[in-house]
JSON list of C-alpha atoms in Angstrom, two decimals:
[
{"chain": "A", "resi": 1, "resn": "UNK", "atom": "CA", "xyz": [147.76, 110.56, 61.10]},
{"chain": "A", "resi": 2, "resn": "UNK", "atom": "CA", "xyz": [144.42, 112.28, 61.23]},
{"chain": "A", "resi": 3, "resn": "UNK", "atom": "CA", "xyz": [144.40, 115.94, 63.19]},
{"chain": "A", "resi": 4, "resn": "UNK", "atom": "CA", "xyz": [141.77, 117.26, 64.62]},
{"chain": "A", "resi": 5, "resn": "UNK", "atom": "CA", "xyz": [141.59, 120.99, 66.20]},
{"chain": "A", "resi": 6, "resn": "UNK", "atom": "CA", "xyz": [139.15, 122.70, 68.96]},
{"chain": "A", "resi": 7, "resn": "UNK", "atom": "CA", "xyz": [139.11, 125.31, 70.90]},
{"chain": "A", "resi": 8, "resn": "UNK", "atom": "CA", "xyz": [138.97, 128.60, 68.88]},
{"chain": "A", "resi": 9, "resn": "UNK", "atom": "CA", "xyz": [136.05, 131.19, 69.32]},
{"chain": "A", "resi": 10, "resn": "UNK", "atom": "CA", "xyz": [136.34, 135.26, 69.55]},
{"chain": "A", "resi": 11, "resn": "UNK", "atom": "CA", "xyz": [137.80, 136.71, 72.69]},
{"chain": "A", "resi": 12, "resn": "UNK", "atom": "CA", "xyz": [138.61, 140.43, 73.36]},
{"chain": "A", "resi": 13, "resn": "UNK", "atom": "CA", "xyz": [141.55, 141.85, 73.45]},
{"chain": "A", "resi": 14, "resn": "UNK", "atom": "CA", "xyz": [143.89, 140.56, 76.29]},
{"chain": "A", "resi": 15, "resn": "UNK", "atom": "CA", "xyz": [142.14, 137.04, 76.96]},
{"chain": "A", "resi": 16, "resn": "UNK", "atom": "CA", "xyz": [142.57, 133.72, 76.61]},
{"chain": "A", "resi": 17, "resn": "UNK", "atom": "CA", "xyz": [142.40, 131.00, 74.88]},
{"chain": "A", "resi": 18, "resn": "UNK", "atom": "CA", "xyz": [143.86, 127.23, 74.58]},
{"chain": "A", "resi": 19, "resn": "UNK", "atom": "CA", "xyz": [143.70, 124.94, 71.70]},
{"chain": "A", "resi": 20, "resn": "UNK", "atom": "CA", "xyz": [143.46, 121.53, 71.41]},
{"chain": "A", "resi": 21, "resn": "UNK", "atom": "CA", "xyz": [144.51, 119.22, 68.78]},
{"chain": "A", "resi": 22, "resn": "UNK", "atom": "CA", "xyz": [143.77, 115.41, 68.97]},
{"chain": "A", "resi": 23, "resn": "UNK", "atom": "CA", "xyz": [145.84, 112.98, 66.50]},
{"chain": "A", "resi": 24, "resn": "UNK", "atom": "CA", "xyz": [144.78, 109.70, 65.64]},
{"chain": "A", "resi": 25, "resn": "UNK", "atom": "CA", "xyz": [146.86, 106.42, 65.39]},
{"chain": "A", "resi": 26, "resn": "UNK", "atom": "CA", "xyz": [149.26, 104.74, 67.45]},
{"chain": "A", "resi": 27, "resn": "UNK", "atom": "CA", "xyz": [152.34, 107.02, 66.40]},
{"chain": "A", "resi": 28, "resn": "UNK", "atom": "CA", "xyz": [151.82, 110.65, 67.72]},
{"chain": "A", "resi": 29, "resn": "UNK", "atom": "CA", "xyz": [154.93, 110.76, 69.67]},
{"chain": "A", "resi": 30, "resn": "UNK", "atom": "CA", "xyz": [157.19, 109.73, 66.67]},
{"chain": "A", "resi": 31, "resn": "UNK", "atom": "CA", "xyz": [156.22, 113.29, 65.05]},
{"chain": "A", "resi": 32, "resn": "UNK", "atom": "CA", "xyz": [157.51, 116.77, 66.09]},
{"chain": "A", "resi": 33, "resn": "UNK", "atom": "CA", "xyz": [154.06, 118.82, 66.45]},
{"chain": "A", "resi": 34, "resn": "UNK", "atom": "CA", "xyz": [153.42, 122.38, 64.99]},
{"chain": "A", "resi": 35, "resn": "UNK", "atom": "CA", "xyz": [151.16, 125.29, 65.51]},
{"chain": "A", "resi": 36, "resn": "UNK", "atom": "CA", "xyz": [150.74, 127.71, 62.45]},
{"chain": "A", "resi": 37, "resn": "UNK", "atom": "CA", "xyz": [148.45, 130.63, 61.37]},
{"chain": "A", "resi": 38, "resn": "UNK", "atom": "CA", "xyz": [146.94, 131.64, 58.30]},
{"chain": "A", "resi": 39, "resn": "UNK", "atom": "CA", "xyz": [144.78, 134.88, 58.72]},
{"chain": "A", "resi": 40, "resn": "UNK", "atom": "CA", "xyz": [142.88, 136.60, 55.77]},
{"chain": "A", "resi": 41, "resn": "UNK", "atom": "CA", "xyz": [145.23, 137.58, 52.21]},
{"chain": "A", "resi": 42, "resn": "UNK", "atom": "CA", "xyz": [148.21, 136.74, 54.14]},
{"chain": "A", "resi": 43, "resn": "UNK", "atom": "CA", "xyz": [150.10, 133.47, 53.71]},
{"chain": "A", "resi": 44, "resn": "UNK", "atom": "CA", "xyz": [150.40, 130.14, 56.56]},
{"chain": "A", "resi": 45, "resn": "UNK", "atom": "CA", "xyz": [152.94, 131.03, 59.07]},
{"chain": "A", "resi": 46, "resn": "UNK", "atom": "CA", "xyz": [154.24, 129.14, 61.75]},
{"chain": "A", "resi": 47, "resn": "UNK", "atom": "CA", "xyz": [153.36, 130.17, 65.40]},
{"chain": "A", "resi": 48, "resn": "UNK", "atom": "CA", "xyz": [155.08, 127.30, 67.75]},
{"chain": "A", "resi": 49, "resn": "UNK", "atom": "CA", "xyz": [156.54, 124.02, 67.22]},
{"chain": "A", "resi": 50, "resn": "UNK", "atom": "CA", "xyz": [157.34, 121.20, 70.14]},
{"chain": "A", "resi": 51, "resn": "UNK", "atom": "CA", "xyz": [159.81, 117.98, 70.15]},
{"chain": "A", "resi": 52, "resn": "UNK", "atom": "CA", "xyz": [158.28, 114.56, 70.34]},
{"chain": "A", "resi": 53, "resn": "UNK", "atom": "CA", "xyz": [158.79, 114.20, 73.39]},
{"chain": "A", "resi": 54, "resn": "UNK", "atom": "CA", "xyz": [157.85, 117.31, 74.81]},
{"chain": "A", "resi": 55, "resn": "UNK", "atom": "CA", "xyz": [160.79, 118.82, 76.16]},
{"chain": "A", "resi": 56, "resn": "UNK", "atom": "CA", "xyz": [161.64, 121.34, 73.36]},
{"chain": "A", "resi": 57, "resn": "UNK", "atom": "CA", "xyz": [159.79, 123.90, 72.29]},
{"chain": "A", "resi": 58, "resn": "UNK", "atom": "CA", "xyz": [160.21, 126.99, 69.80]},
{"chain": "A", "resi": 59, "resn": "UNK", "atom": "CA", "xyz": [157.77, 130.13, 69.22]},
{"chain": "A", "resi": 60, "resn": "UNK", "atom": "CA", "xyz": [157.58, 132.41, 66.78]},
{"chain": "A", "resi": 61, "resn": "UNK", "atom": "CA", "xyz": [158.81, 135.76, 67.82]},
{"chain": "A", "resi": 62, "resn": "UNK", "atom": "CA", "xyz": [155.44, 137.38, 67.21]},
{"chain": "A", "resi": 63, "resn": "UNK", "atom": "CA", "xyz": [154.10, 134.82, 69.97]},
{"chain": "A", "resi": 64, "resn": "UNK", "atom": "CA", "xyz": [156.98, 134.58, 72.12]},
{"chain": "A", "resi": 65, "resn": "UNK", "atom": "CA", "xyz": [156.13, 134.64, 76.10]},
{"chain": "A", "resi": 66, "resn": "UNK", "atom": "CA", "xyz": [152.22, 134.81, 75.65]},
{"chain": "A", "resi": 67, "resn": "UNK", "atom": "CA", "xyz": [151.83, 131.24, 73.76]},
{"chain": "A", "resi": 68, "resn": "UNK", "atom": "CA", "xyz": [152.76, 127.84, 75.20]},
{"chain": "A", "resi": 69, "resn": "UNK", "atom": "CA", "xyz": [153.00, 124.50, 73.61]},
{"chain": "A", "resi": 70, "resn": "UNK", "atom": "CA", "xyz": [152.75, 121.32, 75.28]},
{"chain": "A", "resi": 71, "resn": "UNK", "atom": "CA", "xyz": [151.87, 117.91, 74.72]},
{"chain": "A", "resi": 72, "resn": "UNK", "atom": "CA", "xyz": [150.24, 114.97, 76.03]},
{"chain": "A", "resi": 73, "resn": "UNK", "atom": "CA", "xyz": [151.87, 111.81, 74.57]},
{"chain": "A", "resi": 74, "resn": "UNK", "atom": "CA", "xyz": [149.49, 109.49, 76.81]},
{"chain": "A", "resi": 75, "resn": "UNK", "atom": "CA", "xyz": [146.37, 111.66, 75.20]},
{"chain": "A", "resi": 76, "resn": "UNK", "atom": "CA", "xyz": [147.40, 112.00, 71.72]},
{"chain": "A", "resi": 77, "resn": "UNK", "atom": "CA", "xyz": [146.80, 116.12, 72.19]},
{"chain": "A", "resi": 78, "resn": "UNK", "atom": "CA", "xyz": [148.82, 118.75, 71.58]},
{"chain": "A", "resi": 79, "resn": "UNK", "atom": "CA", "xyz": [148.04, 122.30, 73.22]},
{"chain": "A", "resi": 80, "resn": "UNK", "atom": "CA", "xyz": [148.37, 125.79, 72.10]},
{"chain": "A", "resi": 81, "resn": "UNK", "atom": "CA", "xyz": [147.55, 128.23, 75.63]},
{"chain": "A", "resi": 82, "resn": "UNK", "atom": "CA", "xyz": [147.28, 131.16, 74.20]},
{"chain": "A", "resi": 83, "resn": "UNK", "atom": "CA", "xyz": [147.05, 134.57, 76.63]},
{"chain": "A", "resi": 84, "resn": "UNK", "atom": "CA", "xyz": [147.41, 138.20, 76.47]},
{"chain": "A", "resi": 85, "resn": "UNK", "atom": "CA", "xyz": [146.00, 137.72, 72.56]},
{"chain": "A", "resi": 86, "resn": "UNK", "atom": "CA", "xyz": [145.58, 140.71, 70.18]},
{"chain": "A", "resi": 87, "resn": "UNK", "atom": "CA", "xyz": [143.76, 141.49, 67.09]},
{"chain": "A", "resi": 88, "resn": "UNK", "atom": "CA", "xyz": [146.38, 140.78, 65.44]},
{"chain": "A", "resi": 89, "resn": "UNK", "atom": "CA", "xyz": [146.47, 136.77, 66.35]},
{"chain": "A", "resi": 90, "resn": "UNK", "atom": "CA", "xyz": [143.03, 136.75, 64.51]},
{"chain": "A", "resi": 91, "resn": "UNK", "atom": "CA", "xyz": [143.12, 133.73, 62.06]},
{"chain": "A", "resi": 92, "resn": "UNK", "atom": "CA", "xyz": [143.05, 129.92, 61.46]},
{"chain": "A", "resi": 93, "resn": "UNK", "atom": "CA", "xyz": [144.69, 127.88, 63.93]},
{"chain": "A", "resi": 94, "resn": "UNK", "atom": "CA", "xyz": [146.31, 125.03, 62.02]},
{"chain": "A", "resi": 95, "resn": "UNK", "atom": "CA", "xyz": [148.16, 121.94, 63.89]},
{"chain": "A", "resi": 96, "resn": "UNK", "atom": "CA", "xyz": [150.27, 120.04, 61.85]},
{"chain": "A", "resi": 97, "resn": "UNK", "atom": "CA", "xyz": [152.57, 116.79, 62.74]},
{"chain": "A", "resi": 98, "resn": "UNK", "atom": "CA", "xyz": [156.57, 116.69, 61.56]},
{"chain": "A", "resi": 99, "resn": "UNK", "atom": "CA", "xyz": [158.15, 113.13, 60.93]},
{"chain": "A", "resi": 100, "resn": "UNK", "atom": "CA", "xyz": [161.37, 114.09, 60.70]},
{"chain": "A", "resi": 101, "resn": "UNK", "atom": "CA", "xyz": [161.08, 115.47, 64.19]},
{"chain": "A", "resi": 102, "resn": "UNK", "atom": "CA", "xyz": [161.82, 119.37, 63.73]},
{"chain": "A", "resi": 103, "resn": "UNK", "atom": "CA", "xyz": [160.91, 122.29, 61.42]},
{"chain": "A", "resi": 104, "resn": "UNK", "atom": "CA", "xyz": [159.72, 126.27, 61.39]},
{"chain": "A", "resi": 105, "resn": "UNK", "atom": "CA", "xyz": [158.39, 125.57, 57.41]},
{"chain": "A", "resi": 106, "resn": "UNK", "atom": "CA", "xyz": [154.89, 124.30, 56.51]},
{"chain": "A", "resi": 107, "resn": "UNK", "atom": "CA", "xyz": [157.25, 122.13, 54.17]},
{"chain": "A", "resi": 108, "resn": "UNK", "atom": "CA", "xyz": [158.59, 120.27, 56.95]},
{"chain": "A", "resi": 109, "resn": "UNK", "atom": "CA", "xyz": [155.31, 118.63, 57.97]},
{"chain": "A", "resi": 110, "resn": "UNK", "atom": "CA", "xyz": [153.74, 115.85, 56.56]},
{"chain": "A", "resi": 111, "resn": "UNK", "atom": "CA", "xyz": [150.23, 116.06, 58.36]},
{"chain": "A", "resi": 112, "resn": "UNK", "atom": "CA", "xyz": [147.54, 118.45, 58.57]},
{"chain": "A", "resi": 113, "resn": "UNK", "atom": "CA", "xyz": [144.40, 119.41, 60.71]},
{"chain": "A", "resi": 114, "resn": "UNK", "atom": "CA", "xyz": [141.39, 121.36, 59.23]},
{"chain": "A", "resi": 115, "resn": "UNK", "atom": "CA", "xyz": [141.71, 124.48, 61.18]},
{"chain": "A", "resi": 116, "resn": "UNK", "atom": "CA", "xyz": [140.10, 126.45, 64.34]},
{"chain": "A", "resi": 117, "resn": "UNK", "atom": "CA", "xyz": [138.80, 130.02, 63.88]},
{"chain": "A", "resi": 118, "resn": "UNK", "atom": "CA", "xyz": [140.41, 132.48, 66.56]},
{"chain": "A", "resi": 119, "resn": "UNK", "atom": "CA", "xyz": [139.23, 135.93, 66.17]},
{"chain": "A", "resi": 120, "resn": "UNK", "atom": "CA", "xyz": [140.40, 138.68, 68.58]},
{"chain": "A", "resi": 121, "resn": "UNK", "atom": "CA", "xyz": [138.37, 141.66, 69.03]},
{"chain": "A", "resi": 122, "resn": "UNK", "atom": "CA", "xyz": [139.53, 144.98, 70.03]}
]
């Protein structure tokens, strides 16, 4: 599975911002998808994850009620909407895909995209 992320730029304070994530292959809704964040000196850590077939979903608590996960089995995408960011959501947006179907740890996934810069200015 290939992973490729778009969507990140800089926003102020209190926007907006959704990213993308398109997967390759024939088997993107066999894999639990992730969202996870690495910003500057500090280590990757996970933001959202959603079931394969869409209907769960889990958010870190740091995100919790301003970022939503979704997927699009049809379109091989996964989504991140992000609102109401903060400076502190400034980093690398990773996307990352989970065969065994479920997982908070970057151990738990087997696939990873290259990364979209989100910086949030204050």
């Amino acid at each position: 599975v290939q992973l490729v992320e778009s969507g990140g730029g800089l926003v102020q304070a209190g926007g907006s911002l959704r990213l993308s994530c398109a997967a390759s292959g024939r088997t993107f809704s066999t894999y639990a998808m992730g969202w996870f964040r690495q910003a500057p000196g500090k280590e990757r850590e996970f933001v959202a994850v959603i079931s394969r077939r869409g209907i769960t979903a889990d958010y870190a608590d740091s995100v919790k009620g301003r970022f939503t996960i979704s997927r699009d089995n049809a379109e091989n995408t996964v989504y991140l909407q992000m609102n109401s960011l903060k400076p502190e959501d400034t980093a690398v947006y990773y996307c990352a895909a989970n065969g065994a179907g479920w997982g908070r740890e970057t151990s738990d996934y087997d696939y990873w995209g290259q990364g979209t810069q989100v910086t949030v200015s204050s």
